[in-house]
Coordinates of C-alpha atoms and ligand atoms in Angstrom, one line a residue:
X1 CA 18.4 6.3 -4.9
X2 CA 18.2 3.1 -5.9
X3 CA 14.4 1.4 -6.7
X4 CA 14.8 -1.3 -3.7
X5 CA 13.2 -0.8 -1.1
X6 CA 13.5 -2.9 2.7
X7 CA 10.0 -3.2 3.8
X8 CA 9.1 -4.1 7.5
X9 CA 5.4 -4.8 7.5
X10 CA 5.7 -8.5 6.8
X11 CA 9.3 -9.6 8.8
X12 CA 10.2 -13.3 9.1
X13 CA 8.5 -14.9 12.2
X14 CA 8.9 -17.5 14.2
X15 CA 5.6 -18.4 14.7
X16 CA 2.0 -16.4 14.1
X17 CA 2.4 -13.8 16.6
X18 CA 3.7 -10.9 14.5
X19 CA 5.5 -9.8 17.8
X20 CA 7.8 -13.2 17.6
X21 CA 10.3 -11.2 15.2
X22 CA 13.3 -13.5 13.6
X23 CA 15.7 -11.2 14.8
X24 CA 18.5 -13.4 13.5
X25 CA 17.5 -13.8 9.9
X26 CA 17.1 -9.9 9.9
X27 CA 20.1 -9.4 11.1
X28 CA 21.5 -11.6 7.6
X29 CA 18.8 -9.9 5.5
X30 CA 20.0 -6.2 6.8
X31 CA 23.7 -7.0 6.1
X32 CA 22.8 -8.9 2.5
X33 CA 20.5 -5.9 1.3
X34 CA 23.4 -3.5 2.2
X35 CA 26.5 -5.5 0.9
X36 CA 24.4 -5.4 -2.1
X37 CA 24.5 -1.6 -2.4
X38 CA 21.1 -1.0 -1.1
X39 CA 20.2 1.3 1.7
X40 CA 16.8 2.5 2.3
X41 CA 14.0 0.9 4.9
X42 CA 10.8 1.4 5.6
X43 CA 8.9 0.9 9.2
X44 CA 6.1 2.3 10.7
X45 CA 4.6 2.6 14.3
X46 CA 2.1 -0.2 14.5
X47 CA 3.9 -2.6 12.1
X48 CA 4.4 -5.9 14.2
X49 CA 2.5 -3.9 16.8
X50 CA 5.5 -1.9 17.3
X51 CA 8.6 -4.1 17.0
X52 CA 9.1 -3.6 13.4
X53 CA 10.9 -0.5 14.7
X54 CA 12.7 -2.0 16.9
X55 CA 14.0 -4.9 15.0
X56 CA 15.0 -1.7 12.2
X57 CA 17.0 -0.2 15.1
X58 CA 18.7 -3.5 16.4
X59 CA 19.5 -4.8 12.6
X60 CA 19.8 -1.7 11.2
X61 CA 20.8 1.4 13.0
X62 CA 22.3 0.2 16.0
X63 CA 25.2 -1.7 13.5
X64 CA 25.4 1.0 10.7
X65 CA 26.2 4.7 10.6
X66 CA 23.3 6.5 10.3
X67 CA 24.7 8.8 7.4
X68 CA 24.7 5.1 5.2
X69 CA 21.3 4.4 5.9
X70 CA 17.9 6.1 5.1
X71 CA 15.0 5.4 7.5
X72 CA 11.5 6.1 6.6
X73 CA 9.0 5.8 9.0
X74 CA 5.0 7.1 9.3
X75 CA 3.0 9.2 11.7
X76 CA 0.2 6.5 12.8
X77 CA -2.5 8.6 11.7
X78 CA -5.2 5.9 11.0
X79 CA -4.6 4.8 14.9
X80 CA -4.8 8.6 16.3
X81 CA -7.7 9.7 18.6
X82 CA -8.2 13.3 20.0
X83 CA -6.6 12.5 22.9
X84 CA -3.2 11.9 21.8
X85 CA 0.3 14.0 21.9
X86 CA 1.6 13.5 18.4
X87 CA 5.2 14.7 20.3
X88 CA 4.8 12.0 22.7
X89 CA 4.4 9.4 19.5
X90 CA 7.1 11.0 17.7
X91 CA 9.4 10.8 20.5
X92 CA 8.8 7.1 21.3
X93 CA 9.6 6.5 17.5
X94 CA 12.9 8.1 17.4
X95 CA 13.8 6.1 20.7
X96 CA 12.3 2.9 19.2
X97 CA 14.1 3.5 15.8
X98 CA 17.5 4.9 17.4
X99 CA 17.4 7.7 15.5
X100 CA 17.3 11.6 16.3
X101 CA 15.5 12.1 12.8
X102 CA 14.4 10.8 9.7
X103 CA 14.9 10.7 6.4
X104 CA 11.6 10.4 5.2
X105 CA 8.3 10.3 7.4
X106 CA 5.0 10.1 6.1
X107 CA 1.7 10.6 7.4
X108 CA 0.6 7.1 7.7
X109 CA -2.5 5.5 5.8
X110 CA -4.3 8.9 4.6
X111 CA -7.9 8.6 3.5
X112 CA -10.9 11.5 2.6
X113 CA -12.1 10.0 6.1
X114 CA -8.6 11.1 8.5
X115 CA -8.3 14.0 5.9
X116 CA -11.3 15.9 7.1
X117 CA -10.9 14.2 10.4
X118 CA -8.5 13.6 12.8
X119 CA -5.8 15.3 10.9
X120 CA -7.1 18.7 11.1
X121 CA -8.3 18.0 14.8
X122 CA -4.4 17.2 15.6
X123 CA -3.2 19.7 12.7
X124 CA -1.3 16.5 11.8
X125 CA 0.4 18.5 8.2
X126 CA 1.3 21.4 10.9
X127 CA 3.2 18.8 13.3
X128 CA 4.9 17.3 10.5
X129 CA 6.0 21.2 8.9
X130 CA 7.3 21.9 12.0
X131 CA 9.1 18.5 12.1
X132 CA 10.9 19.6 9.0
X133 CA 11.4 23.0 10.0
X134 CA 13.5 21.7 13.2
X135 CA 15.4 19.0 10.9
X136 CA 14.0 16.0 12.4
X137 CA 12.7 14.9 9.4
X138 CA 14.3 15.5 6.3
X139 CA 11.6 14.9 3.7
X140 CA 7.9 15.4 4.0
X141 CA 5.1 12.5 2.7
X142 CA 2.2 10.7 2.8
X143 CA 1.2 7.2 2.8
X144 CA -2.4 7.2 0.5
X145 CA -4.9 5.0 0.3
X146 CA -8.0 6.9 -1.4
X147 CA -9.0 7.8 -4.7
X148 CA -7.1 9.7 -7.1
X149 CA -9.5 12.9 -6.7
X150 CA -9.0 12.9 -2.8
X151 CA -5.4 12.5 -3.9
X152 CA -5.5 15.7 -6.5
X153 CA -7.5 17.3 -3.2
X154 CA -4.9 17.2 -1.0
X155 CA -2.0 17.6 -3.3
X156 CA -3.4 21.0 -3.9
X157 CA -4.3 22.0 -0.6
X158 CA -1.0 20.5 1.0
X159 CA 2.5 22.1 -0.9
X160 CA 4.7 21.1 1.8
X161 CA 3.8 17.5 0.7
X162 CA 7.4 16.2 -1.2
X163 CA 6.7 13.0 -2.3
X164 CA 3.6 10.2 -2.0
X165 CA 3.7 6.5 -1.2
X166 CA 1.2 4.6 -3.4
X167 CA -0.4 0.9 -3.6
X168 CA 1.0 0.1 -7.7
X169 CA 1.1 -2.9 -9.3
X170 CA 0.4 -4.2 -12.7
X171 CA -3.5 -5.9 -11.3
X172 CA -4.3 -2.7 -9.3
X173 CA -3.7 -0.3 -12.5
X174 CA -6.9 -0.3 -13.6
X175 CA -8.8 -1.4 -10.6
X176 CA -11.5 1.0 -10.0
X177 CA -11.2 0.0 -5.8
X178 CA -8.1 1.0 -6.1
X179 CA -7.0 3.5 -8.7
X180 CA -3.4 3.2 -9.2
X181 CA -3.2 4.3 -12.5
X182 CA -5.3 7.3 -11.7
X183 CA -3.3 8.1 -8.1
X184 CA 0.0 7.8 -10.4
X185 CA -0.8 10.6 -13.1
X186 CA -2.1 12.8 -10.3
X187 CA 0.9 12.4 -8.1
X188 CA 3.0 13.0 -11.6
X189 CA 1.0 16.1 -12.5
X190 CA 1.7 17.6 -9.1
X191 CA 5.4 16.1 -9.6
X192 CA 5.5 14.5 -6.6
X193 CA 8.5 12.1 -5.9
X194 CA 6.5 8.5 -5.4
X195 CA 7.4 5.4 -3.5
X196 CA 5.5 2.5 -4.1
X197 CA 4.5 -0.2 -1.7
X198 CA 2.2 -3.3 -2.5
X199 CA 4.0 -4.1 -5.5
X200 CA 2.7 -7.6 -5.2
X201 CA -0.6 -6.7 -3.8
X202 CA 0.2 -8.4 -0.2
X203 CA 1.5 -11.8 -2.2
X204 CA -1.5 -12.4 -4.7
X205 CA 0.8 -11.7 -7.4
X206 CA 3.3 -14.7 -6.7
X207 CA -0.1 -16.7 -6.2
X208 CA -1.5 -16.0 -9.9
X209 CA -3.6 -18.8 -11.7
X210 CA -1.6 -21.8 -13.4
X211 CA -2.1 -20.4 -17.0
X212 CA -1.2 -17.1 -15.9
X213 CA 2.3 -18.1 -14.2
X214 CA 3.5 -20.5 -16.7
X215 CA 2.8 -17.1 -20.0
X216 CA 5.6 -15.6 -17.3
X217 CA 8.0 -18.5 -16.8
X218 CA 7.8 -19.7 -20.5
X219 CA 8.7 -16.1 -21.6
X220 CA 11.4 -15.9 -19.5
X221 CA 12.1 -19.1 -16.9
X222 CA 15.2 -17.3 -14.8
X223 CA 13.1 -14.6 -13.8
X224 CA 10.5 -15.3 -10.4
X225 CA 6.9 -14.4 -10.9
X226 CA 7.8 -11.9 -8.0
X227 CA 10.0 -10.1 -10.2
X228 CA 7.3 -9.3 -12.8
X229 CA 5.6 -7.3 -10.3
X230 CA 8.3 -5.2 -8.2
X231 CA 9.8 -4.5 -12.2
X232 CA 6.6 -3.2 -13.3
X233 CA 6.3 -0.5 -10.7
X234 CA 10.3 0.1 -10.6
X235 CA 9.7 1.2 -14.4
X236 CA 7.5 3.9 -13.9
X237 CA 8.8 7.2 -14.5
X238 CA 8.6 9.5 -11.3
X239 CA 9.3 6.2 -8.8
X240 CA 12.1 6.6 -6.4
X241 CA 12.2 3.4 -5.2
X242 CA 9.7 0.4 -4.7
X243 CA 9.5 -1.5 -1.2
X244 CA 9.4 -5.2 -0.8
X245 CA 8.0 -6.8 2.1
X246 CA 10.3 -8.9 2.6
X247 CA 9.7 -12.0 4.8
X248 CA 12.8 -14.4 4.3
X249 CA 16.5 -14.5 3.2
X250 CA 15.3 -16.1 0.5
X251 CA 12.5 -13.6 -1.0
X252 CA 15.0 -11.1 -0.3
X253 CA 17.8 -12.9 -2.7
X254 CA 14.9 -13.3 -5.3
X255 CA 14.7 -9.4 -5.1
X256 CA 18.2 -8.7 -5.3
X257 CA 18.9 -10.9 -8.5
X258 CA 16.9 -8.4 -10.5
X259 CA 16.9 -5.0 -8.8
X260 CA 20.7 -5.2 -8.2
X261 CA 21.4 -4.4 -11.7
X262 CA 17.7 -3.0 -12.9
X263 CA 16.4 -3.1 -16.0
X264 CA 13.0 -1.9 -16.9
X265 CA 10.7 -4.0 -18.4
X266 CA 10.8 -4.0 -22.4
X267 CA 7.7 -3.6 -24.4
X268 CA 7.0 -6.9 -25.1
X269 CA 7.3 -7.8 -21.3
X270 CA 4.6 -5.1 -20.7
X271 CA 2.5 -7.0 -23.6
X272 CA 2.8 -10.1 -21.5
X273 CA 1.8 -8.6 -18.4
X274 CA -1.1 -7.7 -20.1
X275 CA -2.1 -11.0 -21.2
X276 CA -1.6 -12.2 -17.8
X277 CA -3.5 -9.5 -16.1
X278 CA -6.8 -10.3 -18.8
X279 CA -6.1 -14.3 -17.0
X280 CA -6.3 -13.2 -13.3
X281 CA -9.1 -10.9 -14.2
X282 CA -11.4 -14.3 -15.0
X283 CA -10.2 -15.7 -11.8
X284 CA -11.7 -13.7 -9.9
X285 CA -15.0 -14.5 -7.0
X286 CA -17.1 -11.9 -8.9
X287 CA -16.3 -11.0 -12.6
X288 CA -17.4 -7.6 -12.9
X289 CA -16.0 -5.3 -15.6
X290 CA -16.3 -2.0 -13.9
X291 CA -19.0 -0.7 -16.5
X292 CA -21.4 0.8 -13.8
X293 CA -24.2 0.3 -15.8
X294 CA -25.7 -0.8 -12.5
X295 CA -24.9 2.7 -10.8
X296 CA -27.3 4.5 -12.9
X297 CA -30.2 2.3 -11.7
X298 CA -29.3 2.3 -8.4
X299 CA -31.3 4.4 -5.8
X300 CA -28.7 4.2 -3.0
X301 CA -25.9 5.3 -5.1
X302 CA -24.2 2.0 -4.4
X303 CA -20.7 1.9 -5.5
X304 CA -21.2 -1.6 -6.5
X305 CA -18.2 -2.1 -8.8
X306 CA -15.9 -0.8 -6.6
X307 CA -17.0 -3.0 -3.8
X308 CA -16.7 -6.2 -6.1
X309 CA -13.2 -5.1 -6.7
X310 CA -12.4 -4.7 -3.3
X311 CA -14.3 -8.3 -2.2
X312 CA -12.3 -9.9 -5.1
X313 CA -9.0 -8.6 -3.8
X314 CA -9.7 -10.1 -0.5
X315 CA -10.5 -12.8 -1.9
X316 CA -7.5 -13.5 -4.0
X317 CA -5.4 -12.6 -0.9
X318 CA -7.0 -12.7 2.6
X319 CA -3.8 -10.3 3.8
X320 CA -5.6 -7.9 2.3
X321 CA -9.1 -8.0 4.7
X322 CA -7.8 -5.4 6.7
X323 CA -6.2 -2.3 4.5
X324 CA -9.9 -3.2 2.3
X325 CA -11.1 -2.4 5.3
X326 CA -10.4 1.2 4.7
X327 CA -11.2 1.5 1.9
X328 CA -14.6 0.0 2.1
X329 CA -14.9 2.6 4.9
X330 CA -13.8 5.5 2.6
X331 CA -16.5 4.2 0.1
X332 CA -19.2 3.6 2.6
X333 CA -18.9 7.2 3.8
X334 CA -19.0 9.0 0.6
X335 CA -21.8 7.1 -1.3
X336 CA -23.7 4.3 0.9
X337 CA -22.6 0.6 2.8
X338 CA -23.6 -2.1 0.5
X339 CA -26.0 -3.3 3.5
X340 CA -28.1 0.0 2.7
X341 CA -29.0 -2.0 -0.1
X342 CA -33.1 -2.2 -0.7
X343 CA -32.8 -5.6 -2.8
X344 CA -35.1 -3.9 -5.6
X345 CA -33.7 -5.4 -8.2
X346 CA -33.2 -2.5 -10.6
X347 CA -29.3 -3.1 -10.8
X348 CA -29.0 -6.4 -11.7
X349 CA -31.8 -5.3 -14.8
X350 CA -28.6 -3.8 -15.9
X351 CA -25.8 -5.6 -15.5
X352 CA -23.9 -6.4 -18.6
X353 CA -22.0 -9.6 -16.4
X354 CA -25.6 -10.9 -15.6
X355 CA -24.0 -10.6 -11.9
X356 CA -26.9 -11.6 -8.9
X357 CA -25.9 -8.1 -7.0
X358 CA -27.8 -8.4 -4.5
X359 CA -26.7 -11.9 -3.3
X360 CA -23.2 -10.5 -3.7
X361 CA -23.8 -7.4 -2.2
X362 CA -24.5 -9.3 1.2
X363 CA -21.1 -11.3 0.8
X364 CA -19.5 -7.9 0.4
X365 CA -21.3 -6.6 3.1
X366 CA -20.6 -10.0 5.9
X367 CA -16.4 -9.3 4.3
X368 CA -15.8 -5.8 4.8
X369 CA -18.6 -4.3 6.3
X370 CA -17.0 -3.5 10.5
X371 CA -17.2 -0.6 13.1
X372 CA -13.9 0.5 12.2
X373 CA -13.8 2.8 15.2
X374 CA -14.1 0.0 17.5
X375 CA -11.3 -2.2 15.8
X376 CA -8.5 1.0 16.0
Ligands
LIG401 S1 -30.9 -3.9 -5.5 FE1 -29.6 -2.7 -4.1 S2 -27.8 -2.3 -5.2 FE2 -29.3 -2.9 -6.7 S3 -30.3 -1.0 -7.4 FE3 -31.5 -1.8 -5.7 S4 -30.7 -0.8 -3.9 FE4 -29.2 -0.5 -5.5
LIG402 S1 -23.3 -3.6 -14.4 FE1 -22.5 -5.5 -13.6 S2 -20.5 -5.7 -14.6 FE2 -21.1 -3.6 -14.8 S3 -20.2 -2.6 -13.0 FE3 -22.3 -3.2 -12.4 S4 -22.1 -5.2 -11.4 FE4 -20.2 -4.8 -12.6

């Protein structure tokens, strides 16, 4: 497969209301990305509240063979409640998609939280088994957003599980929030196919600092600053392809010009990456290092640093507010919500950044702190 991947979260608009799809400039997109050799998208149920599908079947499978084209799609888990009939949901997803099966199909947006939850209540891995079994879908996944020990967790528990669709790019590597680095050497050790989505962090990585973006363009000024990012993740070992979330004919072209013909990024390019990651790193709302020198002292087993790295993602990209969500949630759940915080003090006695914690715990707290539940 090639490492390209059509993304339909973020589809051209013509206006704010994701529902107001471009159908035209898809239509130019589609027929561009496959005259280009390139055949795989990528949609899911509540994407543009539901018309992401259909604009994949009207640009896509309605004016293709299907045998040319492979269609990935995702089992809304994150929206399921008791209540629902996950044959009902995977009917209306063939119908919106045009399709009598898939090629890949994930469980959508999995988290320790719908692990132990709602997936076992709608024995969500059983549906999709069966799925499989029947030939409806083709190949088996998941769509993570957790730690790298919930991912190891489920990996282990969860053979049927072919391949895993990861946030990676070259900021989130190290990121404690996020854990890419860590998810990618689990999902290797388990040998897991991976996909990876968010190569550019939902656009903060064609938004980088001044400094930052002119170390890229002076090292190499025919290559975009979007290219750094989509090439960092295609070079992984394990990756079978990397999805783009594309929103124009012209971010699309930008893609092409360097994934057409792929060539992993060279040593040196990596060293570069490097210095520009250690330049964004400064730029961010709250410059913690991740040390967690502060977690010892804390009472409430806080998980501060990880909450400063989720505040400061949302703050480099505001696209971003609601999949931190999640993750805020997943934190919340398994240590404590920054508002359990009890202001003693004891944390910021040992923070190496000299960081005022509890003044930024409430900012973290007013950003990401919501009744999830309520919102779904
Ligand atoms: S001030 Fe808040 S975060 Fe800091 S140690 Fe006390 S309870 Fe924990
Ligand atoms: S001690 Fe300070 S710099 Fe270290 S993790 Fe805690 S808040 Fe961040």
């Amino acid at each position: 497969m090639k490492k390209f991947g059509f993304g339909s979260m973020r589809l051209p608009c013509n206006s704010d209301d994701p529902k107001d799809i471009d159908l035209p400039q898809i239509f130019e997109m589609v027929d561009k990305y496959i005259e280009s050799g390139f055949n795989y998208f990528d949609t899911a149920y509540g994407y543009h509240d539901g018309l992401s599908e259909v604009a994949l079947r009207k640009a896509v499978t309605e004016r293709y063979p299907r045998e040319d084209v492979i269609i990935a799609d995702k089992l809304p888990v994150y929206m399921l409640k008791p209540s629902h009939n996950l044959e009902e949901i995977f009917s209306e997803q063939k119908e919106r998609c045009g399709v009598e099966y898939f090629d890949y199909y994930m469980l959508h947006n999995i988290t320790n939280n719908f692990y132990n939850g709602i997936i076992p209540q709608l024995k969500c891995f059983e549906f999709a088994e069966k799925l499989k079994e029947e030939g409806f879908i083709r190949h088996l996944g998941i769509s993570f957003h957790d730690d790298a020990e919930t991912l190891d967790k489920i990996l282990s528990e969860h053979p049927s599980i072919e391949f895993v669709q990861l946030q990676i790019n070259y900021l989130d590597w190290d990121n404690e929030g996020i854990q890419s680095g860590k998810c990618y050497e689990v999902a290797r050790k388990y040998n897991k196919d991976i996909i990876v989505m968010e190569p550019l962090k939902g656009g903060t990585l064609v938004n980088i600092p001044e400094d930052a973006g002119k170390i890229l363009t002076s090292y190499n000024p025919d290559l975009s600053l979007a290219s750094w990012g989509i090439r960092f993740a295609a070079s992984l070992e394990g990756v079978l392809t990397v999805l783009s979330g594309v929103s124009s004919l012209e971010q699309l072209e930008d893609n092409l010009s360097y994934m057409k013909d792929f060539n992993p990024l060279t040593e040196d390019e990596l060293k570069v990456i490097g210095d520009v990651v250690e330049i964004i790193k400064h730029s961010i709302a709250i410059p913690c290092t991740g040390c967690d020198y502060c977690l010892d002292a804390c009472p409430e087993d806080i998980p501060i640093s990880k909450f400063f790295a989720l505040y400061n993602d949302v703050k480099q990209s505001i696209e971003l507010q609601f999949l931190h969500y999640f993750y805020y949630d997943n934190l919340a759940k398994k240590n404590a919500p920054a508002s359990s915080c009890l202001e003693c003090g004891e944390c910021e006695e040992n923070c190496t950044q000299h960081i005022k914690i509890i003044d930024e715990l409430k900012k973290v707290r007013d950003l990401l702190e919501v009744d999830l539940e309520s919102m779904l």
